[in-house]
Amino acid sequence: MTLVYIGLGANLGQPEAQLRSAFSALDALARTHLQARSRLWRTPAWGHSRNRITATPRLAWKRR
């Protein structure tokens, strides 16, 4: 098994729901298991965009 960390972020629509959906989609991938995830972090945006929410999942990935 290989551990994989992915940085995720969203700031449009419903960002919390989008990140939760992303966690589920990652866990559903073949040979992949969502082991853990960070909490959802609200971070200030730069410029004129909305504040964003970020998170990092830890996945276990099994090679063929």
N, CA, C, O and CB atoms as a CASP TS submission, in Angstrom:
PFRMAT TS
TARGET T0000
AUTHOR 0000-0000-0000
METHOD Language model
MODEL 1
PARENT N/A
ATOM      1  N   MET     1       0.837  -1.184   0.000  1.00  0.00           N
ATOM      2  CA  MET     1       0.000   0.000   0.000  1.00  0.00           C
ATOM      3  C   MET     1       0.882   1.248   0.000  1.00  0.00           C
ATOM      4  O   MET     1       1.915   1.299   0.667  1.00  0.00           O
ATOM      5  CB  MET     1      -0.952  -0.002   1.217  1.00  0.00           C
ATOM      6  N   THR     2       0.460   2.221  -0.742  1.00  0.00           N
ATOM      7  CA  THR     2       1.131   3.510  -0.798  1.00  0.00           C
ATOM      8  C   THR     2       0.202   4.549  -0.203  1.00  0.00           C
ATOM      9  O   THR     2      -0.980   4.590  -0.546  1.00  0.00           O
ATOM     10  CB  THR     2       1.534   3.883  -2.256  1.00  0.00           C
ATOM     11  N   LEU     3       0.720   5.396   0.690  1.00  0.00           N
ATOM     12  CA  LEU     3      -0.080   6.484   1.240  1.00  0.00           C
ATOM     13  C   LEU     3      -0.038   7.667   0.293  1.00  0.00           C
ATOM     14  O   LEU     3       1.018   8.030  -0.224  1.00  0.00           O
ATOM     15  CB  LEU     3       0.423   6.891   2.643  1.00  0.00           C
ATOM     16  N   VAL     4      -1.205   8.265   0.072  1.00  0.00           N
ATOM     17  CA  VAL     4      -1.341   9.398  -0.837  1.00  0.00           C
ATOM     18  C   VAL     4      -2.083  10.509  -0.108  1.00  0.00           C
ATOM     19  O   VAL     4      -3.112  10.265   0.524  1.00  0.00           O
ATOM     20  CB  VAL     4      -2.087   8.990  -2.151  1.00  0.00           C
ATOM     21  N   TYR     5      -1.563  11.726  -0.196  1.00  0.00           N
ATOM     22  CA  TYR     5      -2.224  12.905   0.363  1.00  0.00           C
ATOM     23  C   TYR     5      -2.573  13.834  -0.789  1.00  0.00           C
ATOM     24  O   TYR     5      -1.749  14.072  -1.672  1.00  0.00           O
ATOM     25  CB  TYR     5      -1.317  13.630   1.422  1.00  0.00           C
ATOM     26  N   ILE     6      -3.801  14.363  -0.781  1.00  0.00           N
ATOM     27  CA  ILE     6      -4.258  15.245  -1.855  1.00  0.00           C
ATOM     28  C   ILE     6      -4.815  16.518  -1.227  1.00  0.00           C
ATOM     29  O   ILE     6      -5.642  16.456  -0.318  1.00  0.00           O
ATOM     30  CB  ILE     6      -5.336  14.541  -2.753  1.00  0.00           C
ATOM     31  N   GLY     7      -4.366  17.658  -1.705  1.00  0.00           N
ATOM     32  CA  GLY     7      -4.920  18.935  -1.248  1.00  0.00           C
ATOM     33  C   GLY     7      -6.169  19.270  -2.050  1.00  0.00           C
ATOM     34  O   GLY     7      -6.126  19.314  -3.279  1.00  0.00           O
ATOM     35  N   LEU     8      -7.275  19.504  -1.363  1.00  0.00           N
ATOM     36  CA  LEU     8      -8.544  19.840  -2.008  1.00  0.00           C
ATOM     37  C   LEU     8      -8.986  21.225  -1.565  1.00  0.00           C
ATOM     38  O   LEU     8      -8.678  21.653  -0.453  1.00  0.00           O
ATOM     39  CB  LEU     8      -9.632  18.788  -1.675  1.00  0.00           C
ATOM     40  N   GLY     9      -9.701  21.922  -2.426  1.00  0.00           N
ATOM     41  CA  GLY     9     -10.234  23.227  -2.063  1.00  0.00           C
ATOM     42  C   GLY     9     -11.428  23.580  -2.928  1.00  0.00           C
ATOM     43  O   GLY     9     -11.539  23.126  -4.067  1.00  0.00           O
ATOM     44  N   ALA    10     -12.326  24.398  -2.379  1.00  0.00           N
ATOM     45  CA  ALA    10     -13.509  24.837  -3.118  1.00  0.00           C
ATOM     46  C   ALA    10     -13.941  26.199  -2.590  1.00  0.00           C
ATOM     47  O   ALA    10     -13.806  26.483  -1.400  1.00  0.00           O
ATOM     48  CB  ALA    10     -14.669  23.800  -2.996  1.00  0.00           C
ATOM     49  N   ASN    11     -14.462  27.039  -3.482  1.00  0.00           N
ATOM     50  CA  ASN    11     -14.989  28.329  -3.037  1.00  0.00           C
ATOM     51  C   ASN    11     -16.224  28.769  -3.819  1.00  0.00           C
ATOM     52  O   ASN    11     -16.657  29.914  -3.682  1.00  0.00           O
ATOM     53  CB  ASN    11     -13.918  29.384  -3.155  1.00  0.00           C
ATOM     54  N   LEU    12     -16.792  27.899  -4.622  1.00  0.00           N
ATOM     55  CA  LEU    12     -17.995  28.237  -5.379  1.00  0.00           C
ATOM     56  C   LEU    12     -19.149  27.336  -4.965  1.00  0.00           C
ATOM     57  O   LEU    12     -18.938  26.208  -4.519  1.00  0.00           O
ATOM     58  CB  LEU    12     -17.739  28.117  -6.892  1.00  0.00           C
ATOM     59  N   GLY    13     -20.354  27.835  -5.113  1.00  0.00           N
ATOM     60  CA  GLY    13     -21.530  27.023  -4.794  1.00  0.00           C
ATOM     61  C   GLY    13     -21.575  26.656  -3.324  1.00  0.00           C
ATOM     62  O   GLY    13     -21.575  27.535  -2.462  1.00  0.00           O
ATOM     63  N   GLN    14     -21.614  25.368  -3.031  1.00  0.00           N
ATOM     64  CA  GLN    14     -21.637  24.854  -1.661  1.00  0.00           C
ATOM     65  C   GLN    14     -20.326  24.109  -1.406  1.00  0.00           C
ATOM     66  O   GLN    14     -20.277  22.888  -1.550  1.00  0.00           O
ATOM     67  CB  GLN    14     -22.877  23.915  -1.423  1.00  0.00           C
ATOM     68  N   PRO    15     -19.261  24.828  -1.030  1.00  0.00           N
ATOM     69  CA  PRO    15     -17.945  24.202  -0.931  1.00  0.00           C
ATOM     70  C   PRO    15     -17.863  23.058   0.076  1.00  0.00           C
ATOM     71  O   PRO    15     -17.157  22.082  -0.175  1.00  0.00           O
ATOM     72  CB  PRO    15     -16.941  25.233  -0.572  1.00  0.00           C
ATOM     73  N   GLU    16     -18.556  23.148   1.194  1.00  0.00           N
ATOM     74  CA  GLU    16     -18.502  22.052   2.174  1.00  0.00           C
ATOM     75  C   GLU    16     -19.082  20.775   1.579  1.00  0.00           C
ATOM     76  O   GLU    16     -18.506  19.698   1.730  1.00  0.00           O
ATOM     77  CB  GLU    16     -19.267  22.432   3.463  1.00  0.00           C
ATOM     78  N   ALA    17     -20.215  20.895   0.907  1.00  0.00           N
ATOM     79  CA  ALA    17     -20.842  19.725   0.278  1.00  0.00           C
ATOM     80  C   ALA    17     -19.957  19.176  -0.842  1.00  0.00           C
ATOM     81  O   ALA    17     -19.873  17.961  -1.021  1.00  0.00           O
ATOM     82  CB  ALA    17     -22.238  20.091  -0.277  1.00  0.00           C
ATOM     83  N   GLN    18     -19.302  20.050  -1.592  1.00  0.00           N
ATOM     84  CA  GLN    18     -18.418  19.602  -2.669  1.00  0.00           C
ATOM     85  C   GLN    18     -17.241  18.803  -2.120  1.00  0.00           C
ATOM     86  O   GLN    18     -16.864  17.783  -2.697  1.00  0.00           O
ATOM     87  CB  GLN    18     -17.908  20.801  -3.473  1.00  0.00           C
ATOM     88  N   LEU    19     -16.661  19.254  -1.017  1.00  0.00           N
ATOM     89  CA  LEU    19     -15.533  18.524  -0.438  1.00  0.00           C
ATOM     90  C   LEU    19     -15.978  17.179   0.130  1.00  0.00           C
ATOM     91  O   LEU    19     -15.269  16.183  -0.018  1.00  0.00           O
ATOM     92  CB  LEU    19     -14.863  19.360   0.659  1.00  0.00           C
ATOM     93  N   ARG    20     -17.128  17.137   0.770  1.00  0.00           N
ATOM     94  CA  ARG    20     -17.627  15.852   1.279  1.00  0.00           C
ATOM     95  C   ARG    20     -17.891  14.881   0.126  1.00  0.00           C
ATOM     96  O   ARG    20     -17.620  13.685   0.234  1.00  0.00           O
ATOM     97  CB  ARG    20     -18.920  16.060   2.106  1.00  0.00           C
ATOM     98  N   SER    21     -18.416  15.405  -0.964  1.00  0.00           N
ATOM     99  CA  SER    21     -18.639  14.576  -2.150  1.00  0.00           C
ATOM    100  C   SER    21     -17.310  14.085  -2.729  1.00  0.00           C
ATOM    101  O   SER    21     -17.211  12.946  -3.186  1.00  0.00           O
ATOM    102  CB  SER    21     -19.424  15.364  -3.217  1.00  0.00           C
ATOM    103  N   ALA    22     -16.303  14.938  -2.708  1.00  0.00           N
ATOM    104  CA  ALA    22     -14.979  14.538  -3.204  1.00  0.00           C
ATOM    105  C   ALA    22     -14.391  13.427  -2.345  1.00  0.00           C
ATOM    106  O   ALA    22     -13.793  12.492  -2.878  1.00  0.00           O
ATOM    107  CB  ALA    22     -14.023  15.746  -3.229  1.00  0.00           C
ATOM    108  N   PHE    23     -14.550  13.509  -1.018  1.00  0.00           N
ATOM    109  CA  PHE    23     -14.068  12.439  -0.133  1.00  0.00           C
ATOM    110  C   PHE    23     -14.729  11.113  -0.503  1.00  0.00           C
ATOM    111  O   PHE    23     -14.060  10.083  -0.587  1.00  0.00           O
ATOM    112  CB  PHE    23     -14.351  12.785   1.354  1.00  0.00           C
ATOM    113  N   SER    24     -16.034  11.141  -0.721  1.00  0.00           N
ATOM    114  CA  SER    24     -16.760   9.913  -1.084  1.00  0.00           C
ATOM    115  C   SER    24     -16.306   9.372  -2.430  1.00  0.00           C
ATOM    116  O   SER    24     -16.132   8.164  -2.593  1.00  0.00           O
ATOM    117  CB  SER    24     -18.267  10.174  -1.117  1.00  0.00           C
ATOM    118  N   ALA    25     -16.115  10.262  -3.390  1.00  0.00           N
ATOM    119  CA  ALA    25     -15.678   9.827  -4.720  1.00  0.00           C
ATOM    120  C   ALA    25     -14.281   9.217  -4.669  1.00  0.00           C
ATOM    121  O   ALA    25     -14.021   8.218  -5.342  1.00  0.00           O
ATOM    122  CB  ALA    25     -15.700  11.006  -5.700  1.00  0.00           C
ATOM    123  N   LEU    26     -13.379   9.800  -3.884  1.00  0.00           N
ATOM    124  CA  LEU    26     -12.030   9.245  -3.755  1.00  0.00           C
ATOM    125  C   LEU    26     -12.066   7.869  -3.098  1.00  0.00           C
ATOM    126  O   LEU    26     -11.337   6.963  -3.503  1.00  0.00           O
ATOM    127  CB  LEU    26     -11.137  10.192  -2.943  1.00  0.00           C
ATOM    128  N   ASP    27     -12.911   7.715  -2.087  1.00  0.00           N
ATOM    129  CA  ASP    27     -13.012   6.430  -1.387  1.00  0.00           C
ATOM    130  C   ASP    27     -13.602   5.346  -2.288  1.00  0.00           C
ATOM    131  O   ASP    27     -13.344   4.159  -2.085  1.00  0.00           O
ATOM    132  CB  ASP    27     -13.867   6.579  -0.125  1.00  0.00           C
ATOM    133  N   ALA    28     -14.389   5.750  -3.280  1.00  0.00           N
ATOM    134  CA  ALA    28     -15.028   4.785  -4.184  1.00  0.00           C
ATOM    135  C   ALA    28     -14.108   4.325  -5.314  1.00  0.00           C
ATOM    136  O   ALA    28     -14.459   3.400  -6.047  1.00  0.00           O
ATOM    137  CB  ALA    28     -16.282   5.390  -4.774  1.00  0.00           C
ATOM    138  N   LEU    29     -12.950   4.945  -5.471  1.00  0.00           N
ATOM    139  CA  LEU    29     -12.023   4.541  -6.531  1.00  0.00           C
ATOM    140  C   LEU    29     -11.506   3.129  -6.290  1.00  0.00           C
ATOM    141  O   LEU    29     -11.306   2.714  -5.148  1.00  0.00           O
ATOM    142  CB  LEU    29     -10.847   5.526  -6.623  1.00  0.00           C
ATOM    143  N   ALA    30     -11.295   2.409  -7.362  1.00  0.00           N
ATOM    144  CA  ALA    30     -10.752   1.048  -7.259  1.00  0.00           C
ATOM    145  C   ALA    30      -9.366   1.077  -6.626  1.00  0.00           C
ATOM    146  O   ALA    30      -8.564   1.965  -6.916  1.00  0.00           O
ATOM    147  CB  ALA    30     -10.689   0.376  -8.652  1.00  0.00           C
ATOM    148  N   ARG    31      -9.091   0.116  -5.773  1.00  0.00           N
ATOM    149  CA  ARG    31      -7.799  -0.064  -5.100  1.00  0.00           C
ATOM    150  C   ARG    31      -7.430   1.117  -4.202  1.00  0.00           C
ATOM    151  O   ARG    31      -6.258   1.315  -3.883  1.00  0.00           O
ATOM    152  CB  ARG    31      -6.708  -0.273  -6.129  1.00  0.00           C
ATOM    153  N   THR    32      -8.423   1.892  -3.799  1.00  0.00           N
ATOM    154  CA  THR    32      -8.175   3.069  -2.964  1.00  0.00           C
ATOM    155  C   THR    32      -9.089   3.036  -1.753  1.00  0.00           C
ATOM    156  O   THR    32     -10.262   2.677  -1.858  1.00  0.00           O
ATOM    157  CB  THR    32      -8.385   4.375  -3.767  1.00  0.00           C
ATOM    158  N   HIS    33      -8.544   3.415  -0.595  1.00  0.00           N
ATOM    159  CA  HIS    33      -9.332   3.476   0.633  1.00  0.00           C
ATOM    160  C   HIS    33      -9.023   4.784   1.353  1.00  0.00           C
ATOM    161  O   HIS    33      -7.860   5.100   1.607  1.00  0.00           O
ATOM    162  CB  HIS    33      -9.038   2.251   1.553  1.00  0.00           C
ATOM    163  N   LEU    34     -10.064   5.539   1.679  1.00  0.00           N
ATOM    164  CA  LEU    34      -9.912   6.776   2.440  1.00  0.00           C
ATOM    165  C   LEU    34      -9.618   6.411   3.890  1.00  0.00           C
ATOM    166  O   LEU    34     -10.506   5.925   4.591  1.00  0.00           O
ATOM    167  CB  LEU    34     -11.191   7.675   2.332  1.00  0.00           C
ATOM    168  N   GLN    35      -8.401   6.634   4.348  1.00  0.00           N
ATOM    169  CA  GLN    35      -8.008   6.275   5.714  1.00  0.00           C
ATOM    170  C   GLN    35      -8.344   7.362   6.717  1.00  0.00           C
ATOM    171  O   GLN    35      -8.768   7.073   7.836  1.00  0.00           O
ATOM    172  CB  GLN    35      -6.529   5.980   5.769  1.00  0.00           C
ATOM    173  N   ALA    36      -8.157   8.609   6.317  1.00  0.00           N
ATOM    174  CA  ALA    36      -8.378   9.733   7.231  1.00  0.00           C
ATOM    175  C   ALA    36      -8.559  10.993   6.399  1.00  0.00           C
ATOM    176  O   ALA    36      -8.299  11.007   5.195  1.00  0.00           O
ATOM    177  CB  ALA    36      -7.188   9.893   8.244  1.00  0.00           C
ATOM    178  N   ARG    37      -9.006  12.041   7.057  1.00  0.00           N
ATOM    179  CA  ARG    37      -9.117  13.335   6.389  1.00  0.00           C
ATOM    180  C   ARG    37      -8.944  14.424   7.428  1.00  0.00           C
ATOM    181  O   ARG    37      -9.234  14.234   8.609  1.00  0.00           O
ATOM    182  CB  ARG    37     -10.481  13.481   5.648  1.00  0.00           C
ATOM    183  N   SER    38      -8.475  15.548   6.973  1.00  0.00           N
ATOM    184  CA  SER    38      -8.345  16.686   7.877  1.00  0.00           C
ATOM    185  C   SER    38      -9.725  17.294   8.099  1.00  0.00           C
ATOM    186  O   SER    38     -10.690  16.946   7.420  1.00  0.00           O
ATOM    187  CB  SER    38      -7.352  17.746   7.311  1.00  0.00           C
ATOM    188  N   ARG    39      -9.795  18.176   9.026  1.00  0.00           N
ATOM    189  CA  ARG    39     -11.045  18.921   9.165  1.00  0.00           C
ATOM    190  C   ARG    39     -11.146  19.891   8.002  1.00  0.00           C
ATOM    191  O   ARG    39     -10.175  20.083   7.270  1.00  0.00           O
ATOM    192  CB  ARG    39     -11.117  19.676  10.535  1.00  0.00           C
ATOM    193  N   LEU    40     -12.296  20.500   7.821  1.00  0.00           N
ATOM    194  CA  LEU    40     -12.478  21.505   6.778  1.00  0.00           C
ATOM    195  C   LEU    40     -11.959  22.838   7.310  1.00  0.00           C
ATOM    196  O   LEU    40     -12.375  23.296   8.374  1.00  0.00           O
ATOM    197  CB  LEU    40     -13.984  21.614   6.344  1.00  0.00           C
ATOM    198  N   TRP    41     -11.057  23.448   6.568  1.00  0.00           N
ATOM    199  CA  TRP    41     -10.442  24.712   6.978  1.00  0.00           C
ATOM    200  C   TRP    41     -10.989  25.850   6.131  1.00  0.00           C
ATOM    201  O   TRP    41     -11.006  25.763   4.903  1.00  0.00           O
ATOM    202  CB  TRP    41      -8.901  24.642   6.859  1.00  0.00           C
ATOM    203  N   ARG    42     -11.433  26.913   6.782  1.00  0.00           N
ATOM    204  CA  ARG    42     -11.839  28.129   6.066  1.00  0.00           C
ATOM    205  C   ARG    42     -10.618  29.035   5.988  1.00  0.00           C
ATOM    206  O   ARG    42      -9.997  29.347   7.004  1.00  0.00           O
ATOM    207  CB  ARG    42     -13.051  28.857   6.781  1.00  0.00           C
ATOM    208  N   THR    43     -10.286  29.449   4.784  1.00  0.00           N
ATOM    209  CA  THR    43      -9.129  30.314   4.597  1.00  0.00           C
ATOM    210  C   THR    43      -9.546  31.556   3.821  1.00  0.00           C
ATOM    211  O   THR    43     -10.367  31.473   2.908  1.00  0.00           O
ATOM    212  CB  THR    43      -7.990  29.566   3.864  1.00  0.00           C
ATOM    213  N   PRO    44      -8.982  32.709   4.182  1.00  0.00           N
ATOM    214  CA  PRO    44      -9.348  33.933   3.472  1.00  0.00           C
ATOM    215  C   PRO    44      -8.840  33.910   2.032  1.00  0.00           C
ATOM    216  O   PRO    44      -7.760  33.397   1.737  1.00  0.00           O
ATOM    217  CB  PRO    44      -8.794  35.158   4.204  1.00  0.00           C
ATOM    218  N   ALA    45      -9.641  34.472   1.164  1.00  0.00           N
ATOM    219  CA  ALA    45      -9.271  34.545  -0.252  1.00  0.00           C
ATOM    220  C   ALA    45      -8.417  35.780  -0.511  1.00  0.00           C
ATOM    221  O   ALA    45      -8.461  36.751   0.244  1.00  0.00           O
ATOM    222  CB  ALA    45     -10.531  34.566  -1.145  1.00  0.00           C
ATOM    223  N   TRP    46      -7.660  35.728  -1.563  1.00  0.00           N
ATOM    224  CA  TRP    46      -6.897  36.889  -2.025  1.00  0.00           C
ATOM    225  C   TRP    46      -7.681  37.544  -3.149  1.00  0.00           C
ATOM    226  O   TRP    46      -8.342  36.856  -3.928  1.00  0.00           O
ATOM    227  CB  TRP    46      -5.457  36.483  -2.500  1.00  0.00           C
ATOM    228  N   GLY    47      -7.617  38.822  -3.239  1.00  0.00           N
ATOM    229  CA  GLY    47      -8.305  39.512  -4.324  1.00  0.00           C
ATOM    230  C   GLY    47      -9.795  39.605  -4.076  1.00  0.00           C
ATOM    231  O   GLY    47     -10.236  39.868  -2.958  1.00  0.00           O
ATOM    232  N   HIS    48     -10.561  39.389  -5.121  1.00  0.00           N
ATOM    233  CA  HIS    48     -12.012  39.592  -5.052  1.00  0.00           C
ATOM    234  C   HIS    48     -12.807  38.294  -5.105  1.00  0.00           C
ATOM    235  O   HIS    48     -13.975  38.311  -5.492  1.00  0.00           O
ATOM    236  CB  HIS    48     -12.453  40.487  -6.175  1.00  0.00           C
ATOM    237  N   SER    49     -12.217  37.190  -4.733  1.00  0.00           N
ATOM    238  CA  SER    49     -12.958  35.925  -4.743  1.00  0.00           C
ATOM    239  C   SER    49     -13.476  35.612  -3.343  1.00  0.00           C
ATOM    240  O   SER    49     -13.099  36.256  -2.364  1.00  0.00           O
ATOM    241  CB  SER    49     -12.064  34.768  -5.258  1.00  0.00           C
ATOM    242  N   ARG    50     -14.341  34.616  -3.272  1.00  0.00           N
ATOM    243  CA  ARG    50     -14.919  34.202  -1.987  1.00  0.00           C
ATOM    244  C   ARG    50     -13.884  33.464  -1.146  1.00  0.00           C
ATOM    245  O   ARG    50     -12.917  32.908  -1.668  1.00  0.00           O
ATOM    246  CB  ARG    50     -16.157  33.307  -2.209  1.00  0.00           C
ATOM    247  N   ASN    51     -14.109  33.472   0.166  1.00  0.00           N
ATOM    248  CA  ASN    51     -13.259  32.655   1.032  1.00  0.00           C
ATOM    249  C   ASN    51     -13.390  31.204   0.615  1.00  0.00           C
ATOM    250  O   ASN    51     -14.433  30.788   0.113  1.00  0.00           O
ATOM    251  CB  ASN    51     -13.636  32.835   2.529  1.00  0.00           C
ATOM    252  N   ARG    52     -12.350  30.446   0.820  1.00  0.00           N
ATOM    253  CA  ARG    52     -12.398  29.062   0.385  1.00  0.00           C
ATOM    254  C   ARG    52     -12.305  28.116   1.561  1.00  0.00           C
ATOM    255  O   ARG    52     -11.903  28.488   2.663  1.00  0.00           O
ATOM    256  CB  ARG    52     -11.287  28.778  -0.599  1.00  0.00           C
ATOM    257  N   ILE    53     -12.687  26.886   1.292  1.00  0.00           N
ATOM    258  CA  ILE    53     -12.595  25.817   2.278  1.00  0.00           C
ATOM    259  C   ILE    53     -11.634  24.787   1.702  1.00  0.00           C
ATOM    260  O   ILE    53     -11.753  24.388   0.544  1.00  0.00           O
ATOM    261  CB  ILE    53     -14.012  25.184   2.606  1.00  0.00           C
ATOM    262  N   THR    54     -10.686  24.366   2.519  1.00  0.00           N
ATOM    263  CA  THR    54      -9.700  23.387   2.067  1.00  0.00           C
ATOM    264  C   THR    54      -9.688  22.189   3.010  1.00  0.00           C
ATOM    265  O   THR    54     -10.135  22.279   4.153  1.00  0.00           O
ATOM    266  CB  THR    54      -8.293  24.023   1.984  1.00  0.00           C
ATOM    267  N   ALA    55      -9.177  21.081   2.522  1.00  0.00           N
ATOM    268  CA  ALA    55      -9.054  19.859   3.321  1.00  0.00           C
ATOM    269  C   ALA    55      -8.046  18.939   2.641  1.00  0.00           C
ATOM    270  O   ALA    55      -7.752  19.084   1.455  1.00  0.00           O
ATOM    271  CB  ALA    55     -10.441  19.143   3.491  1.00  0.00           C
ATOM    272  N   THR    56      -7.524  17.995   3.412  1.00  0.00           N
ATOM    273  CA  THR    56      -6.564  17.034   2.876  1.00  0.00           C
ATOM    274  C   THR    56      -6.966  15.620   3.286  1.00  0.00           C
ATOM    275  O   THR    56      -6.973  15.305   4.476  1.00  0.00           O
ATOM    276  CB  THR    56      -5.131  17.356   3.365  1.00  0.00           C
ATOM    277  N   PRO    57      -7.299  14.766   2.323  1.00  0.00           N
ATOM    278  CA  PRO    57      -7.555  13.361   2.642  1.00  0.00           C
ATOM    279  C   PRO    57      -6.266  12.539   2.577  1.00  0.00           C
ATOM    280  O   PRO    57      -5.356  12.849   1.808  1.00  0.00           O
ATOM    281  CB  PRO    57      -8.603  12.777   1.682  1.00  0.00           C
ATOM    282  N   ARG    58      -6.205  11.487   3.398  1.00  0.00           N
ATOM    283  CA  ARG    58      -5.114  10.506   3.311  1.00  0.00           C
ATOM    284  C   ARG    58      -5.712   9.222   2.768  1.00  0.00           C
ATOM    285  O   ARG    58      -6.643   8.661   3.347  1.00  0.00           O
ATOM    286  CB  ARG    58      -4.416  10.268   4.712  1.00  0.00           C
ATOM    287  N   LEU    59      -5.167   8.762   1.650  1.00  0.00           N
ATOM    288  CA  LEU    59      -5.661   7.566   0.985  1.00  0.00           C
ATOM    289  C   LEU    59      -4.609   6.472   1.021  1.00  0.00           C
ATOM    290  O   LEU    59      -3.411   6.747   0.962  1.00  0.00           O
ATOM    291  CB  LEU    59      -6.060   7.874  -0.460  1.00  0.00           C
ATOM    292  N   ALA    60      -5.060   5.243   1.118  1.00  0.00           N
ATOM    293  CA  ALA    60      -4.188   4.083   0.926  1.00  0.00           C
ATOM    294  C   ALA    60      -4.489   3.572  -0.472  1.00  0.00           C
ATOM    295  O   ALA    60      -5.635   3.261  -0.798  1.00  0.00           O
ATOM    296  CB  ALA    60      -4.416   2.957   2.036  1.00  0.00           C
ATOM    297  N   TRP    61      -3.456   3.489  -1.291  1.00  0.00           N
ATOM    298  CA  TRP    61      -3.609   3.060  -2.678  1.00  0.00           C
ATOM    299  C   TRP    61      -2.820   1.785  -2.892  1.00  0.00           C
ATOM    300  O   TRP    61      -1.640   1.710  -2.551  1.00  0.00           O
ATOM    301  CB  TRP    61      -3.146   4.162  -3.662  1.00  0.00           C
ATOM    302  N   LYS    62      -3.472   0.791  -3.454  1.00  0.00           N
ATOM    303  CA  LYS    62      -2.831  -0.500  -3.700  1.00  0.00           C
ATOM    304  C   LYS    62      -2.528  -0.630  -5.185  1.00  0.00           C
ATOM    305  O   LYS    62      -3.424  -0.562  -6.026  1.00  0.00           O
ATOM    306  CB  LYS    62      -3.729  -1.673  -3.217  1.00  0.00           C
ATOM    307  N   ARG    63      -1.256  -0.817  -5.491  1.00  0.00           N
ATOM    308  CA  ARG    63      -0.876  -1.030  -6.888  1.00  0.00           C
ATOM    309  C   ARG    63      -1.369  -2.382  -7.361  1.00  0.00           C
ATOM    310  O   ARG    63      -1.659  -3.258  -6.546  1.00  0.00           O
ATOM    311  CB  ARG    63       0.650  -0.926  -7.064  1.00  0.00           C
ATOM    312  N   ARG    64      -1.466  -2.559  -8.645  1.00  0.00           N
ATOM    313  CA  ARG    64      -1.918  -3.840  -9.205  1.00  0.00           C
ATOM    314  C   ARG    64      -0.928  -4.928  -8.936  1.00  0.00           C
ATOM    315  O   ARG    64      -1.145  -6.072  -9.335  1.00  0.00           O
ATOM    316  CB  ARG    64      -2.153  -3.728 -10.694  1.00  0.00           C
TER
END
